[in-house]
mmCIF file of C-alpha atoms and ligand atoms in Angstrom:
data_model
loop_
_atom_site.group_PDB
_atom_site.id
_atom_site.type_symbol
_atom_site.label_atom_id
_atom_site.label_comp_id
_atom_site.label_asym_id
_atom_site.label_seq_id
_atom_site.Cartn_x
_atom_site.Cartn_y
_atom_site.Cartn_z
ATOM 1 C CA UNK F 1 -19.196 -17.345 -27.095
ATOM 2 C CA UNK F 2 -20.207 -14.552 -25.090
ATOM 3 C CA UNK F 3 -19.695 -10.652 -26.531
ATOM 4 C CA UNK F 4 -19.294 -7.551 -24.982
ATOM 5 C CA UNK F 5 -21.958 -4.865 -25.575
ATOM 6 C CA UNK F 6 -19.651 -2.263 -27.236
ATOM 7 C CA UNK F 7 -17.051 -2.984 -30.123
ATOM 8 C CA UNK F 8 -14.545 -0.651 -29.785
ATOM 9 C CA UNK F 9 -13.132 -0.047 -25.791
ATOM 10 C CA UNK F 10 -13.010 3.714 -25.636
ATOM 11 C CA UNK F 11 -14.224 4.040 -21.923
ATOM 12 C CA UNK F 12 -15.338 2.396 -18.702
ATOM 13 C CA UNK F 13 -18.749 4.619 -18.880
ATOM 14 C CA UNK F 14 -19.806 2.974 -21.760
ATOM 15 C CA UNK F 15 -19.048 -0.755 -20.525
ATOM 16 C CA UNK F 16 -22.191 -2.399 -17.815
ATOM 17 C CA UNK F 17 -21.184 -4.573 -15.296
ATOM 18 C CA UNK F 18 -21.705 -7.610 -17.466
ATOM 19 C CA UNK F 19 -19.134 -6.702 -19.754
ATOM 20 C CA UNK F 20 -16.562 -6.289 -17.177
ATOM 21 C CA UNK F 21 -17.665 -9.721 -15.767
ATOM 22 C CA UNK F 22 -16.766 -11.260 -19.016
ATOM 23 C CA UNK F 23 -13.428 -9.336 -18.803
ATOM 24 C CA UNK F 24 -12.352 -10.525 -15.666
ATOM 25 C CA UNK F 25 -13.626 -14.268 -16.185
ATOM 26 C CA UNK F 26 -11.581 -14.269 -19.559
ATOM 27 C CA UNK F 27 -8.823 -12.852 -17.606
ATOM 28 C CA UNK F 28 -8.649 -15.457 -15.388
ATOM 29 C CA UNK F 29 -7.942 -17.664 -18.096
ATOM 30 C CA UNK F 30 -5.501 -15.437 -19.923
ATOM 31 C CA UNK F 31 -3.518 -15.360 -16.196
ATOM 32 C CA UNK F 32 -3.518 -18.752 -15.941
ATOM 33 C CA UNK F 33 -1.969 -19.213 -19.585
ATOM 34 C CA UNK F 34 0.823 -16.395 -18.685
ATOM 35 C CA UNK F 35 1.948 -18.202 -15.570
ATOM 36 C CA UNK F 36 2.557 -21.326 -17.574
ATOM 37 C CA UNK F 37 5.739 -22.710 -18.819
ATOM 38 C CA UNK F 38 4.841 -22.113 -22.712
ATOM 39 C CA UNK F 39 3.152 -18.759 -22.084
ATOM 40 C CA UNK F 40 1.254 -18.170 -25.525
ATOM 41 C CA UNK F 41 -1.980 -19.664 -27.268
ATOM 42 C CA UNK F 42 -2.455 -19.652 -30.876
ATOM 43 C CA UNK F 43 -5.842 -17.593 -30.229
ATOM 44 C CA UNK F 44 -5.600 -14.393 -32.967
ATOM 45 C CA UNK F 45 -2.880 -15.807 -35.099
ATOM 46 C CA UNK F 46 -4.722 -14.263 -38.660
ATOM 47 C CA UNK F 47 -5.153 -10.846 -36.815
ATOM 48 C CA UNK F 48 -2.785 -7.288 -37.198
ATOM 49 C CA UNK F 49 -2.859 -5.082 -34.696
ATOM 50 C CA UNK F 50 -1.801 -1.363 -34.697
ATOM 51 C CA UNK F 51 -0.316 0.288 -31.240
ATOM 52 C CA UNK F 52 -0.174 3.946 -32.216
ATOM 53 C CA UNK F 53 1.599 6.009 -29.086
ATOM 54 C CA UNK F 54 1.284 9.500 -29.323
ATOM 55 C CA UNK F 55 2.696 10.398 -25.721
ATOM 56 C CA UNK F 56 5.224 8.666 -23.262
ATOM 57 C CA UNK F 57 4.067 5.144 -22.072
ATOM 58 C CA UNK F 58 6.327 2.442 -20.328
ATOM 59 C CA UNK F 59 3.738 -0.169 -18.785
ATOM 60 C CA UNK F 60 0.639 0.298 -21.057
ATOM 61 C CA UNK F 61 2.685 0.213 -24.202
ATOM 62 C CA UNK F 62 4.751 -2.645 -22.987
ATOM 63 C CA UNK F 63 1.661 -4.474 -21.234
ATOM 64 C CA UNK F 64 -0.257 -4.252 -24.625
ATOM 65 C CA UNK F 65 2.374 -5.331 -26.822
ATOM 66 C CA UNK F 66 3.135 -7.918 -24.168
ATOM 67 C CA UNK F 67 -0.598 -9.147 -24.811
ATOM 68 C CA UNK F 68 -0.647 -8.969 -28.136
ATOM 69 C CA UNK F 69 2.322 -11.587 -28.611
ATOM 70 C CA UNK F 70 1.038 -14.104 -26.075
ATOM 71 C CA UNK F 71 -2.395 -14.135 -28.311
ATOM 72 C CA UNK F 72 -0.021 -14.672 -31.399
ATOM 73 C CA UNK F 73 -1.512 -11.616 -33.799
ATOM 74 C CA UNK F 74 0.283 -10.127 -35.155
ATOM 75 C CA UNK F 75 1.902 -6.210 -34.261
ATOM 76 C CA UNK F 76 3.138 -2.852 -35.846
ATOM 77 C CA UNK F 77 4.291 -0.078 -33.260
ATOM 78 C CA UNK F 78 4.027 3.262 -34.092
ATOM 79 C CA UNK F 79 5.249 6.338 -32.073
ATOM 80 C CA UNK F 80 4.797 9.985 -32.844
ATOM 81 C CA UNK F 81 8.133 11.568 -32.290
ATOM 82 C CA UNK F 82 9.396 9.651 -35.295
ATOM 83 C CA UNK F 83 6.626 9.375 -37.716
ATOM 84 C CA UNK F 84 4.987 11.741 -40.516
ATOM 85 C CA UNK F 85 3.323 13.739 -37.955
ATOM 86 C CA UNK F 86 6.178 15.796 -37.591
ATOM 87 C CA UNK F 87 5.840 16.680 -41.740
ATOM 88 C CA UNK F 88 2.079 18.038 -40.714
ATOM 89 C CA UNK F 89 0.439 14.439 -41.292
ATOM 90 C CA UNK F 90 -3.279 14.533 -39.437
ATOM 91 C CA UNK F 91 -4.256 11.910 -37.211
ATOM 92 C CA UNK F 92 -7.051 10.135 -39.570
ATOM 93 C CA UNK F 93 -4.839 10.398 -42.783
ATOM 94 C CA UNK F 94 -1.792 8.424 -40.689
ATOM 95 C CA UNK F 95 -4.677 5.831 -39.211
ATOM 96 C CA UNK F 96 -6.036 5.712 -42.600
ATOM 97 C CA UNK F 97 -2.615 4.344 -44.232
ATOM 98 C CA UNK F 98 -2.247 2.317 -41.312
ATOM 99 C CA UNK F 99 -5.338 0.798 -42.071
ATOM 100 C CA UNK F 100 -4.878 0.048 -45.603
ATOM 101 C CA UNK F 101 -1.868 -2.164 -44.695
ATOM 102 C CA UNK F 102 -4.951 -4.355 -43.536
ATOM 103 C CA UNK F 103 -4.779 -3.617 -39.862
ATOM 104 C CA UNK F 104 -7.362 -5.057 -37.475
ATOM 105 C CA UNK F 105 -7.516 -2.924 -34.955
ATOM 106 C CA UNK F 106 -5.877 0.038 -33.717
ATOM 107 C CA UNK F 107 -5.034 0.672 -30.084
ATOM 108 C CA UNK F 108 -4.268 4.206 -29.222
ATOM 109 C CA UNK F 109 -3.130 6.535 -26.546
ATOM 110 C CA UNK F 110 -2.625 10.081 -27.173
ATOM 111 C CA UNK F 111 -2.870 13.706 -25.275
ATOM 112 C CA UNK F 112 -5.991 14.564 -26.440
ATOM 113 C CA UNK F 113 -9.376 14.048 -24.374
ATOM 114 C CA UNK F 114 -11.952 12.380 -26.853
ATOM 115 C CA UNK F 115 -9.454 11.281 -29.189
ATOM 116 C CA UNK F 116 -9.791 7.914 -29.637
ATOM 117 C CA UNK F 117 -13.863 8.278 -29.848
ATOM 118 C CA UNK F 118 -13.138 10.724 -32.472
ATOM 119 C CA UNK F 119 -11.113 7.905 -34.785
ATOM 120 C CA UNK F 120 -13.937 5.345 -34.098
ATOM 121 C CA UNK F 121 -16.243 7.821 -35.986
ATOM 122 C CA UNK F 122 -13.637 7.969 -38.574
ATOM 123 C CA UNK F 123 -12.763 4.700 -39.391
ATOM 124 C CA UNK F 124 -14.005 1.213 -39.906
ATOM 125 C CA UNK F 125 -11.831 -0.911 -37.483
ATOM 126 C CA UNK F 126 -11.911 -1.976 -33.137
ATOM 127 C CA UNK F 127 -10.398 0.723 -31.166
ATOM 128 C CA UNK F 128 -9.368 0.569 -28.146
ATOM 129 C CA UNK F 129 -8.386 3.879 -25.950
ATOM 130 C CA UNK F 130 -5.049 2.449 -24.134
ATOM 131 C CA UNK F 131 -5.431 6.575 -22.420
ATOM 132 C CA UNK F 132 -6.763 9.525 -23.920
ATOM 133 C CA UNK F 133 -5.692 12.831 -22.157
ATOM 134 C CA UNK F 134 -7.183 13.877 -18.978
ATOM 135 C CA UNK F 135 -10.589 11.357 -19.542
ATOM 136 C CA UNK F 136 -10.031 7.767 -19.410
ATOM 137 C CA UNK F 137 -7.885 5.002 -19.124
ATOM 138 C CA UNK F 138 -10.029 2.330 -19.356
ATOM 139 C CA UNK F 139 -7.794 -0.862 -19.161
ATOM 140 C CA UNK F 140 -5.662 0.747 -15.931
ATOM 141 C CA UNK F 141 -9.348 1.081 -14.398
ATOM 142 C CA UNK F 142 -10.120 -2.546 -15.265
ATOM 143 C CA UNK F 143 -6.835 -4.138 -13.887
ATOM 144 C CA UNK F 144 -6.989 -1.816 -10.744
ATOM 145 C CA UNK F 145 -10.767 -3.574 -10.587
ATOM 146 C CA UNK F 146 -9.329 -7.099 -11.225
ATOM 147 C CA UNK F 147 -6.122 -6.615 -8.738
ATOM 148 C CA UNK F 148 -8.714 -5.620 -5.759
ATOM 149 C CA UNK F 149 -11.094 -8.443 -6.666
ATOM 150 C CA UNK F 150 -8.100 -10.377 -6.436
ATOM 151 C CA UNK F 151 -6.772 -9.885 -3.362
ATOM 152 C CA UNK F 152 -10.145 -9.097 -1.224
ATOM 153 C CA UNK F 153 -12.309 -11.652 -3.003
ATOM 154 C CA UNK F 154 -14.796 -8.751 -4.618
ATOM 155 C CA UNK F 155 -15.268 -5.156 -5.230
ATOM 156 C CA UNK F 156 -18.710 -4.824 -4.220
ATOM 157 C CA UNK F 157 -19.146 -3.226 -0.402
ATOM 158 C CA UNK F 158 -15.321 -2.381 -0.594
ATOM 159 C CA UNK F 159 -14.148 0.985 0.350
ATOM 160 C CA UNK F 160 -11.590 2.626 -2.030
ATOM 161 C CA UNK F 161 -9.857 5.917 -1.864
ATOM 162 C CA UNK F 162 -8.311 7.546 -4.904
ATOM 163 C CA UNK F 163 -6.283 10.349 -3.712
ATOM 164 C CA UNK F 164 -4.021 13.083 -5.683
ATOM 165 C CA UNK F 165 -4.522 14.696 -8.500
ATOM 166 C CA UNK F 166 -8.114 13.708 -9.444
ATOM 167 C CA UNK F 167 -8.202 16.839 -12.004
ATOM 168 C CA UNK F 168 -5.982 15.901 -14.292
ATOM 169 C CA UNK F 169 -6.280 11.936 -14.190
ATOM 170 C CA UNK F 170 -7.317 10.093 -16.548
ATOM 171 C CA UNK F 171 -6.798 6.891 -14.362
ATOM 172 C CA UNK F 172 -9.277 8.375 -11.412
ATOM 173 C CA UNK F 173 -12.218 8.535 -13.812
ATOM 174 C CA UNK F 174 -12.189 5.295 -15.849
ATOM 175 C CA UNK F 175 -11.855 3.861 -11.300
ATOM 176 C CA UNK F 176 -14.539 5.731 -10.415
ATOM 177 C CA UNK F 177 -16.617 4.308 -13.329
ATOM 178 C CA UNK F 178 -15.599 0.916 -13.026
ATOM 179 C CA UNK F 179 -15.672 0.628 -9.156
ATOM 180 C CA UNK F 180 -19.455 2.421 -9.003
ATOM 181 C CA UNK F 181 -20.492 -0.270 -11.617
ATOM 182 C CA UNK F 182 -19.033 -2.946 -9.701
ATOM 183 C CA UNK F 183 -20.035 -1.602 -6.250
ATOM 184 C CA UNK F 184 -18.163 -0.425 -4.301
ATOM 185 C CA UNK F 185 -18.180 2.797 -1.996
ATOM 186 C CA UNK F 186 -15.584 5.468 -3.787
ATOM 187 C CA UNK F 187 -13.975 8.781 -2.285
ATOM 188 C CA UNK F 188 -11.519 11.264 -4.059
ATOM 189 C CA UNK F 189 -8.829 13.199 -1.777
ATOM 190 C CA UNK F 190 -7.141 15.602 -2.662
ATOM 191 C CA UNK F 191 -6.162 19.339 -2.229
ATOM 192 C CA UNK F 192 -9.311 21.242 -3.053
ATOM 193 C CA UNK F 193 -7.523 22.669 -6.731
ATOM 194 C CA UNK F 194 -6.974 19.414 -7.609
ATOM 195 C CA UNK F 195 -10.441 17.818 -7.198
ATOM 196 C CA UNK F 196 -12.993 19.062 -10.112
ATOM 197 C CA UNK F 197 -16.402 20.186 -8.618
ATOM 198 C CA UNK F 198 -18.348 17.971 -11.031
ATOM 199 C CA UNK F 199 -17.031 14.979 -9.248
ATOM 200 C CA UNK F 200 -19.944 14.960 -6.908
ATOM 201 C CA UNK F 201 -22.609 14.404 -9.295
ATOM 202 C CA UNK F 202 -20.818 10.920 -9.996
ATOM 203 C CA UNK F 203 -21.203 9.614 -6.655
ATOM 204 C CA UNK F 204 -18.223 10.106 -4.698
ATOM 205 C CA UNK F 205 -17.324 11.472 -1.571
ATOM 206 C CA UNK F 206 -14.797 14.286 -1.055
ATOM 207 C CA UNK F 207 -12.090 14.483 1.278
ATOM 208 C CA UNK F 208 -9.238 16.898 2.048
ATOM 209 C CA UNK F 209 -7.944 15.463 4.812
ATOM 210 C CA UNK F 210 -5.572 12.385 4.269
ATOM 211 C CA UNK F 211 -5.909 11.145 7.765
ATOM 212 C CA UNK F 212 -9.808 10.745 7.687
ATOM 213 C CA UNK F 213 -10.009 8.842 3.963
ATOM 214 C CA UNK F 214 -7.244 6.406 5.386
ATOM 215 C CA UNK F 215 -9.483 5.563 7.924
ATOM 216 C CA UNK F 216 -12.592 5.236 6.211
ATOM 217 C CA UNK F 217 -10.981 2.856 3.677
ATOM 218 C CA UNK F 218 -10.067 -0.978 2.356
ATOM 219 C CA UNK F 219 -8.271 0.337 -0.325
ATOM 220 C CA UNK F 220 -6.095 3.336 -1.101
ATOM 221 C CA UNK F 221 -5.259 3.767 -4.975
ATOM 222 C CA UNK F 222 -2.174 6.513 -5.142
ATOM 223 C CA UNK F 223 -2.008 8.443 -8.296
ATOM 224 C CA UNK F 224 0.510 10.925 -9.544
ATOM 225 C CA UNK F 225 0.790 14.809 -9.302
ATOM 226 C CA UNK F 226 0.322 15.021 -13.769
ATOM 227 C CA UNK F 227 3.080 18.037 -13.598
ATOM 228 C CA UNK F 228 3.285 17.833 -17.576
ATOM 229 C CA UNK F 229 -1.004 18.773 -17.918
ATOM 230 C CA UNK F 230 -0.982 21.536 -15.030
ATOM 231 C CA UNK F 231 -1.538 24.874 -17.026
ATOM 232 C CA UNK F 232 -0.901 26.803 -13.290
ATOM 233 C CA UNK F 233 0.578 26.141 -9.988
ATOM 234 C CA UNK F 234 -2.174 23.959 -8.084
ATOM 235 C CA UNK F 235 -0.354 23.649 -4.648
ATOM 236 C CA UNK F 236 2.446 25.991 -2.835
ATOM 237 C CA UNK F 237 5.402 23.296 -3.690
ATOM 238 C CA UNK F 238 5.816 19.260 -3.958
ATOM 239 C CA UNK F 239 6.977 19.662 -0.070
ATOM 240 C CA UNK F 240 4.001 20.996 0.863
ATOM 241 C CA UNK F 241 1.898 18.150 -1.170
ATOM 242 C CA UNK F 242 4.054 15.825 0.312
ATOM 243 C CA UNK F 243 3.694 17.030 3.792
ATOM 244 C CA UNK F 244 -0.281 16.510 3.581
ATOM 245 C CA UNK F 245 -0.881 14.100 0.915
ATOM 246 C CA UNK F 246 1.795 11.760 1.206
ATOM 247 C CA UNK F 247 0.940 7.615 2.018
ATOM 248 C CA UNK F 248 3.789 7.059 4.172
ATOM 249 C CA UNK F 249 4.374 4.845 7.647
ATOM 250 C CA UNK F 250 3.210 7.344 10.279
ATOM 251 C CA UNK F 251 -0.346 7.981 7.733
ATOM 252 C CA UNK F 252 -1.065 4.348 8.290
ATOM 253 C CA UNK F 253 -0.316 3.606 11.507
ATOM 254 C CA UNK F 254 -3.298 5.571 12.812
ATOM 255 C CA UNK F 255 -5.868 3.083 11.792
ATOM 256 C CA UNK F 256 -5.424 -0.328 13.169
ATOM 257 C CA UNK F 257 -6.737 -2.018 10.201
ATOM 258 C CA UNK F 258 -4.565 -3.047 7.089
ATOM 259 C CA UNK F 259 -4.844 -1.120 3.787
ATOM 260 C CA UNK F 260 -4.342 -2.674 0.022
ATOM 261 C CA UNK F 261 -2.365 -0.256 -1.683
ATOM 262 C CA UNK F 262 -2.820 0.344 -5.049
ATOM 263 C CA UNK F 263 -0.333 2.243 -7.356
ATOM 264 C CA UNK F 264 -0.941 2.879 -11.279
ATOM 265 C CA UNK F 265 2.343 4.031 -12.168
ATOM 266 C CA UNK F 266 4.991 6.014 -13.393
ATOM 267 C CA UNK F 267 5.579 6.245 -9.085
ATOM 268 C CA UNK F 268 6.995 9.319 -7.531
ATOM 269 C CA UNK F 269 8.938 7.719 -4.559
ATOM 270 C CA UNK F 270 8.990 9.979 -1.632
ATOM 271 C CA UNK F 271 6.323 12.373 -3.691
ATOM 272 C CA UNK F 272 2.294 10.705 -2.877
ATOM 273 C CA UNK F 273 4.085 7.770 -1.384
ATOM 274 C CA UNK F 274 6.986 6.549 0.775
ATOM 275 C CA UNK F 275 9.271 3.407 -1.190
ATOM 276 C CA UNK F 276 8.509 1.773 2.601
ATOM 277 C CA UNK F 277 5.299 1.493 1.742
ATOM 278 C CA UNK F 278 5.281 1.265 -2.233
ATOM 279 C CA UNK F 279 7.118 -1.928 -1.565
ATOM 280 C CA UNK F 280 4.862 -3.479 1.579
ATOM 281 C CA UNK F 281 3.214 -6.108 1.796
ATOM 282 C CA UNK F 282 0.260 -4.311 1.485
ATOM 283 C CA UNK F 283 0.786 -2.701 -1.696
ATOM 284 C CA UNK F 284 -0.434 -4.669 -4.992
ATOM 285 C CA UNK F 285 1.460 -2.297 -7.349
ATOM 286 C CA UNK F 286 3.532 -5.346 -9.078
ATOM 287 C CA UNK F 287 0.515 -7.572 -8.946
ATOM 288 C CA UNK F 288 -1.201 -4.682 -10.996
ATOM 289 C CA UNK F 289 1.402 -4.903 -13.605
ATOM 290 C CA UNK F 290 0.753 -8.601 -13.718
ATOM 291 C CA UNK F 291 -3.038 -8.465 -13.998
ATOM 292 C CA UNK F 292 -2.570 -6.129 -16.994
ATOM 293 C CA UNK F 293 -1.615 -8.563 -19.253
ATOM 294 C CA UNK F 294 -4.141 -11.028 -18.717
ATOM 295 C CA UNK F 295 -6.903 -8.257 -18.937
ATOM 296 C CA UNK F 296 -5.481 -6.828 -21.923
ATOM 297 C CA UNK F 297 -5.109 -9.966 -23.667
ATOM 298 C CA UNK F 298 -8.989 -10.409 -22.554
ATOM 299 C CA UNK F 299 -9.997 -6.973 -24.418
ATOM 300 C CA UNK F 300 -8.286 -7.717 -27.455
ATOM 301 C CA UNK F 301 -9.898 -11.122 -27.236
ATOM 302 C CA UNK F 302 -13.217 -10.430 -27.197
ATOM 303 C CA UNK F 303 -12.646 -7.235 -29.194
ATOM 304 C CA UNK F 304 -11.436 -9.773 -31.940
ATOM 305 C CA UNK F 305 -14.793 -11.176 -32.030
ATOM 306 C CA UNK F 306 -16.191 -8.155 -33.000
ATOM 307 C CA UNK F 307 -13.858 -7.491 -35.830
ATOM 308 C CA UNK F 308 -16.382 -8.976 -38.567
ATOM 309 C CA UNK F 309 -19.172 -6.875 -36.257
ATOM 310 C CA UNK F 310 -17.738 -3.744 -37.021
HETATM 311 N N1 LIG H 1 -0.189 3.423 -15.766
HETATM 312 C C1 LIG H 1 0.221 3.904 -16.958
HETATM 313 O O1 LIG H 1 -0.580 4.287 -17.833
HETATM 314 O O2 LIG H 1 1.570 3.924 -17.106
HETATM 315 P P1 LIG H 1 2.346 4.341 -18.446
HETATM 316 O O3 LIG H 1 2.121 5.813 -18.649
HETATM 317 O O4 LIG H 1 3.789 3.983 -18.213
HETATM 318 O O5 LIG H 1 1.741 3.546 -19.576
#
């Protein structure tokens, strides 16, 4: 069988392009075992995984657990608001117990940038980062990847736009990583607080004007104004976002050809996108949702194999 180069999935940077080859082609599989009538394979029935939530989550969480069960391991499900943390319990003493009730491997979102690299160092098990703070999200990045591959037939050549709040998201880095490994041509747009400077030196273009990156593209991936990590006010008002930023009818009608929409989720209807065009037939946003299972269950898969690695 064929292994990834990493054994825990903290980030798209650290993956090459082989590894998220072997992702998607196990994917495939895993989709075609979740469209059938008997939707689960007997695949990790002697493993016990750990989903450890430390902020809000309604597809990743669900997607995951989702995974998990149609792979048959075993699952424990652990959120923050009502667990020991709230006695003054630190993060590698709670994994730590979790661990000695012979968990597998721990998969982990949680507010803090660098936090799920930090329990790697700290314990013996497979982690994988299901979002950690403002730096990556590494399995929305991989079913964004696997959704456009999808529906174009490739990634490599494509154009793709990620526009909003590319400061705070967690989601636009672990794209940009994935989509530059895989090929494609990438630009961020944005209002200029909400685009860090550094994002340059990865490769991208830069756009401020939402007419001119809709025309330039194949693909427009909307993301979210992330109200709850903005420190300060970024922009005048949501109406004023929405007036220049918004993905709506009259944005797309001025190029001829037909976008893919793209959509990560929790949506904002009528904030960085229009429910006309949320729920096109252009936009992949359910087919996203799909895909996540199958690539999930294709990271814990392969991550399994590295269990007696580790
Ligand atoms: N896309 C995403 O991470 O959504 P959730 O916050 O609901 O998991």
């Amino acid at each position: 069988m064929k292994e990834l180069s990493v054994l825990n999935l903290l980030g798209i940077n650290e993956l090459t392009k082989s590894d998220i080859d072997l992702i998607f082609k196990t994917a495939d599989s895993f989709k075609e075992v979740i469209n059938r009538q008997i939707k689960k394979v007997p695949t990790l029935r002697d493993i016990t995984i750990a989903n450890l939530f430390f902020e809000n989550s309604t597809r990743t969480k669900l997607s995951f657990e989702l995974a998990q069960k149609r792979l048959s391991a075993d699952i424990v499900n652990f959120s923050a608001s009502n667990s020991s943390l709230t006695k003054g319990e630190s993060l590698i003493d709670t994994a730590n117990n979790i661990l000695s009730m012979k968990v597998d491997m721990i998969v982990m979102r949680h507010p803090h940038s660098g936090a799920a690299k930090f329990l790697s160092e700290k314990t013996n098990t497979v982690i994988i980062n299901a979002g950690d703070g403002t730096h990556e999200h590494p399995t929305q990045a991989l079913l964004d990847s696997y959704s456009i591959k999808e529906k174009l037939g490739g990634v490599k050549g494509k154009k793709v736009v990620l526009v909003g709040d590319i400061k705070h998201s967690r989601v636009a880095l672990s794209n940009i990583f994935a989509l530059k490994k895989l090929g494609a041509k990438v630009m961020v747009c944005g209002p200029t607080t909400l685009i860090p400077k550094y994002i340059k030196h990865l490769g991208v273009e830069v756009e401020h004007d939402l007419k001119k990156a809709i025309k330039w593209c194949d693909v427009a991936n909307m993301l979210r104004i992330q109200l709850e990590r903005q420190d300060i006010q970024y922009f005048p008002s949501i109406r004023e976002y929405t007036h220049q930023f918004q993905l709506n009818k009259e944005i797309l009608e001025i190029t001829k050809k037909p976008i893919t929409i793209l959509h990560p989720g929790p949506i904002n209807r009528g904030v960085e996108i229009t429910s006309e065009i949320a729920d096109s037939e252009h936009s992949i946003i359910l087919n996203q949702v799909e895909n996540g299972v199958a690539i999930r269950m294709a990271i814990i898969y392969l991550l399994a194999g590295s269990i007696n690695r580790s």
